[in-house]
Amino acid sequence: MESVFSKIAKGEIPSYKVAEDEHYFAFLDINPLAEGHTLVIPKKETDYIFDIDETEYAGLFLFARKVAKAMCKVIPCERIGVAVIGLEVAHAHIHLVPIRSIYDLDFKKPKLKLDAEKLKSIAEKIAGAMRDA
Ligand code: AMP
């Protein structure tokens, strides 16, 4: 069965899309640790990130770097923290989280509750910064 993230990449399930190209897709995490918390995925479905073939793995991180640079331009933060967990959704993904301290990357923290309008405007801001890059 297809993962929820494959369905998101195909547009079969809605998401707050930030960026995409032929192979990769970035969208806001629906339960964000911080405003702008973004997930970057390969469109091709692989569960465990270290099982991805070398070329696609390198491409995933290069794509994530572009997204992170765009995030930094429009989300107030000191830098973008990176995490790979993958215990909840079995489709490889990189978490990009705007941070100011190590505690901002604590996944046990209560998640933010942002309404649809706020999420949409954050996604649009990052998408705009991607286009301007
Ligand atoms: P993990 O697999 O442990 O790295 O966690 C999966 C992440 O995906 C969590 O932070 C969830 O909030 C996020 N997530 C799950 N379903 C969706 C969805 N439909 N749209 C956006 N984010 C999601």
mmCIF file of C-alpha atoms and ligand atoms in Angstrom:
data_model
loop_
_atom_site.group_PDB
_atom_site.id
_atom_site.type_symbol
_atom_site.label_atom_id
_atom_site.label_comp_id
_atom_site.label_asym_id
_atom_site.label_seq_id
_atom_site.Cartn_x
_atom_site.Cartn_y
_atom_site.Cartn_z
ATOM 1 C CA MET A 1 0.000 0.000 0.000
ATOM 2 C CA GLU A 2 1.195 3.504 -0.830
ATOM 3 C CA SER A 3 2.412 5.702 2.001
ATOM 4 C CA VAL A 4 0.542 8.815 3.001
ATOM 5 C CA PHE A 5 3.560 10.806 1.778
ATOM 6 C CA SER A 6 3.388 9.201 -1.691
ATOM 7 C CA LYS A 7 -0.248 10.272 -1.824
ATOM 8 C CA ILE A 8 0.740 13.787 -0.769
ATOM 9 C CA ALA A 9 3.422 13.965 -3.481
ATOM 10 C CA LYS A 10 0.843 12.895 -6.080
ATOM 11 C CA GLY A 11 -1.671 15.454 -4.819
ATOM 12 C CA GLU A 12 -4.114 12.734 -3.770
ATOM 13 C CA ILE A 13 -3.986 13.992 -0.168
ATOM 14 C CA PRO A 14 -3.794 17.737 0.466
ATOM 15 C CA SER A 15 -0.658 19.296 1.928
ATOM 16 C CA TYR A 16 0.879 22.698 2.481
ATOM 17 C CA LYS A 17 3.331 22.395 -0.370
ATOM 18 C CA VAL A 18 6.579 24.330 -0.220
ATOM 19 C CA ALA A 19 8.464 23.044 -3.261
ATOM 20 C CA GLU A 20 8.809 20.170 -5.678
ATOM 21 C CA ASP A 21 10.853 19.021 -8.612
ATOM 22 C CA GLU A 22 10.854 15.834 -10.655
ATOM 23 C CA HIS A 23 12.189 13.680 -7.801
ATOM 24 C CA TYR A 24 11.565 15.489 -4.511
ATOM 25 C CA PHE A 25 8.738 17.186 -2.655
ATOM 26 C CA ALA A 26 8.672 19.477 0.391
ATOM 27 C CA PHE A 27 5.641 20.328 2.518
ATOM 28 C CA LEU A 28 4.845 21.598 5.996
ATOM 29 C CA ASP A 29 4.648 19.140 8.858
ATOM 30 C CA ILE A 30 1.041 19.125 9.994
ATOM 31 C CA ASN A 31 2.109 18.949 13.683
ATOM 32 C CA PRO A 32 4.983 21.424 13.671
ATOM 33 C CA LEU A 33 7.628 21.842 16.333
ATOM 34 C CA ALA A 34 8.085 25.407 15.102
ATOM 35 C CA GLU A 35 6.560 27.678 12.484
ATOM 36 C CA GLY A 36 7.967 26.560 9.150
ATOM 37 C CA HIS A 37 8.729 22.957 10.182
ATOM 38 C CA THR A 38 9.043 21.292 6.793
ATOM 39 C CA LEU A 39 9.374 17.706 5.580
ATOM 40 C CA VAL A 40 11.406 16.842 2.491
ATOM 41 C CA ILE A 41 10.773 13.517 0.767
ATOM 42 C CA PRO A 42 11.868 11.619 -2.293
ATOM 43 C CA LYS A 43 8.833 10.983 -4.507
ATOM 44 C CA LYS A 44 9.984 7.415 -4.967
ATOM 45 C CA GLU A 45 8.862 5.522 -1.908
ATOM 46 C CA THR A 46 11.549 3.975 0.303
ATOM 47 C CA ASP A 47 10.926 3.398 3.993
ATOM 48 C CA TYR A 48 14.388 3.798 5.508
ATOM 49 C CA ILE A 49 16.466 6.784 4.415
ATOM 50 C CA PHE A 50 19.741 4.827 4.412
ATOM 51 C CA ASP A 51 18.259 2.302 1.948
ATOM 52 C CA ILE A 52 17.895 4.995 -0.726
ATOM 53 C CA ASP A 53 20.385 4.642 -3.564
ATOM 54 C CA GLU A 54 23.352 7.004 -3.476
ATOM 55 C CA THR A 55 22.295 9.323 -6.281
ATOM 56 C CA GLU A 56 18.811 9.864 -4.948
ATOM 57 C CA TYR A 57 20.092 10.206 -1.383
ATOM 58 C CA ALA A 58 22.543 12.930 -2.408
ATOM 59 C CA GLY A 59 19.805 14.638 -4.438
ATOM 60 C CA LEU A 60 17.447 14.556 -1.466
ATOM 61 C CA PHE A 61 19.923 16.400 0.737
ATOM 62 C CA LEU A 62 20.749 18.911 -2.014
ATOM 63 C CA PHE A 63 17.039 19.597 -2.441
ATOM 64 C CA ALA A 64 16.648 19.909 1.354
ATOM 65 C CA ARG A 65 19.481 22.446 1.374
ATOM 66 C CA LYS A 66 17.643 24.653 -1.144
ATOM 67 C CA VAL A 67 14.491 24.461 0.962
ATOM 68 C CA ALA A 68 16.404 25.227 4.184
ATOM 69 C CA LYS A 69 18.038 28.302 2.626
ATOM 70 C CA ALA A 70 14.628 29.575 1.514
ATOM 71 C CA MET A 71 13.182 28.900 4.990
ATOM 72 C CA CYS A 72 15.957 30.962 6.600
ATOM 73 C CA LYS A 73 15.046 33.961 4.459
ATOM 74 C CA VAL A 74 11.438 34.139 5.605
ATOM 75 C CA ILE A 75 11.193 32.404 9.002
ATOM 76 C CA PRO A 76 12.862 34.177 11.933
ATOM 77 C CA CYS A 77 15.382 31.700 13.389
ATOM 78 C CA GLU A 78 19.062 31.247 14.073
ATOM 79 C CA ARG A 79 19.422 28.325 11.711
ATOM 80 C CA ILE A 80 17.589 25.307 10.350
ATOM 81 C CA GLY A 81 17.892 22.124 12.403
ATOM 82 C CA VAL A 82 17.827 18.778 10.609
ATOM 83 C CA ALA A 83 16.418 15.519 11.932
ATOM 84 C CA VAL A 84 15.638 12.124 10.483
ATOM 85 C CA ILE A 85 13.335 9.939 12.554
ATOM 86 C CA GLY A 86 10.901 7.962 10.447
ATOM 87 C CA LEU A 87 9.232 6.021 13.240
ATOM 88 C CA GLU A 88 5.751 7.248 12.370
ATOM 89 C CA VAL A 89 5.634 7.371 8.580
ATOM 90 C CA ALA A 90 7.416 4.631 6.608
ATOM 91 C CA HIS A 91 8.468 6.891 3.741
ATOM 92 C CA ALA A 92 11.912 8.452 4.072
ATOM 93 C CA HIS A 93 11.820 12.120 5.020
ATOM 94 C CA ILE A 94 14.030 14.859 6.416
ATOM 95 C CA HIS A 95 12.645 17.213 9.056
ATOM 96 C CA LEU A 96 13.795 20.828 8.601
ATOM 97 C CA VAL A 97 13.009 22.839 11.732
ATOM 98 C CA PRO A 98 13.735 26.538 12.312
ATOM 99 C CA ILE A 99 15.622 26.673 15.628
ATOM 100 C CA ARG A 100 17.134 29.090 18.102
ATOM 101 C CA SER A 101 18.252 26.526 20.689
ATOM 102 C CA ILE A 102 18.773 22.778 21.000
ATOM 103 C CA TYR A 103 15.418 22.496 22.774
ATOM 104 C CA ASP A 104 13.645 23.595 19.600
ATOM 105 C CA LEU A 105 14.526 20.187 18.128
ATOM 106 C CA ASP A 106 12.979 18.252 21.017
ATOM 107 C CA PHE A 107 10.345 16.051 19.382
ATOM 108 C CA LYS A 108 8.763 15.353 22.784
ATOM 109 C CA LYS A 109 7.717 18.998 23.046
ATOM 110 C CA PRO A 110 4.008 19.778 22.578
ATOM 111 C CA LYS A 111 3.430 20.575 18.926
ATOM 112 C CA LEU A 112 2.178 23.949 17.747
ATOM 113 C CA LYS A 113 -1.464 24.324 16.854
ATOM 114 C CA LEU A 114 -1.561 26.433 13.709
ATOM 115 C CA ASP A 115 -4.740 26.999 11.755
ATOM 116 C CA ALA A 116 -5.058 26.283 8.045
ATOM 117 C CA GLU A 117 -4.721 29.938 7.071
ATOM 118 C CA LYS A 118 -1.454 30.308 9.018
ATOM 119 C CA LEU A 119 -0.001 27.091 7.552
ATOM 120 C CA LYS A 120 -0.976 28.202 4.059
ATOM 121 C CA SER A 121 0.679 31.579 4.494
ATOM 122 C CA ILE A 122 3.903 30.016 5.881
ATOM 123 C CA ALA A 123 4.058 27.552 2.973
ATOM 124 C CA GLU A 124 3.495 30.361 0.472
ATOM 125 C CA LYS A 125 6.249 32.462 2.043
ATOM 126 C CA ILE A 126 8.800 29.639 1.820
ATOM 127 C CA ALA A 127 7.646 28.761 -1.690
ATOM 128 C CA GLY A 128 8.099 32.399 -2.702
ATOM 129 C CA ALA A 129 11.642 32.444 -1.297
ATOM 130 C CA MET A 130 12.393 29.236 -3.244
ATOM 131 C CA ARG A 131 11.222 30.861 -6.477
ATOM 132 C CA ASP A 132 13.315 33.992 -5.806
ATOM 133 C CA ALA A 133 16.485 31.982 -5.038
HETATM 134 P P1 AMP B 1 8.484 10.500 11.850
HETATM 135 O O1 AMP B 1 8.078 9.375 10.894
HETATM 136 O O2 AMP B 1 8.655 9.989 13.260
HETATM 137 O O3 AMP B 1 9.680 11.257 11.363
HETATM 138 O O4 AMP B 1 7.267 11.518 11.944
HETATM 139 C C1 AMP B 1 6.443 11.769 10.833
HETATM 140 C C2 AMP B 1 6.087 13.242 10.779
HETATM 141 O O5 AMP B 1 5.155 13.401 9.722
HETATM 142 C C3 AMP B 1 5.425 13.796 12.057
HETATM 143 O O6 AMP B 1 6.131 14.950 12.477
HETATM 144 C C4 AMP B 1 3.998 14.127 11.602
HETATM 145 O O7 AMP B 1 3.475 15.283 12.213
HETATM 146 C C5 AMP B 1 4.151 14.311 10.106
HETATM 147 N N1 AMP B 1 2.961 13.979 9.336
HETATM 148 C C6 AMP B 1 2.226 12.843 9.388
HETATM 149 N N2 AMP B 1 1.208 12.894 8.506
HETATM 150 C C7 AMP B 1 1.311 14.092 7.888
HETATM 151 C C8 AMP B 1 0.552 14.740 6.872
HETATM 152 N N3 AMP B 1 -0.534 14.167 6.308
HETATM 153 N N4 AMP B 1 0.932 15.980 6.474
HETATM 154 C C9 AMP B 1 2.014 16.572 7.026
HETATM 155 N N5 AMP B 1 2.771 16.012 7.981
HETATM 156 C C10 AMP B 1 2.425 14.782 8.409
#
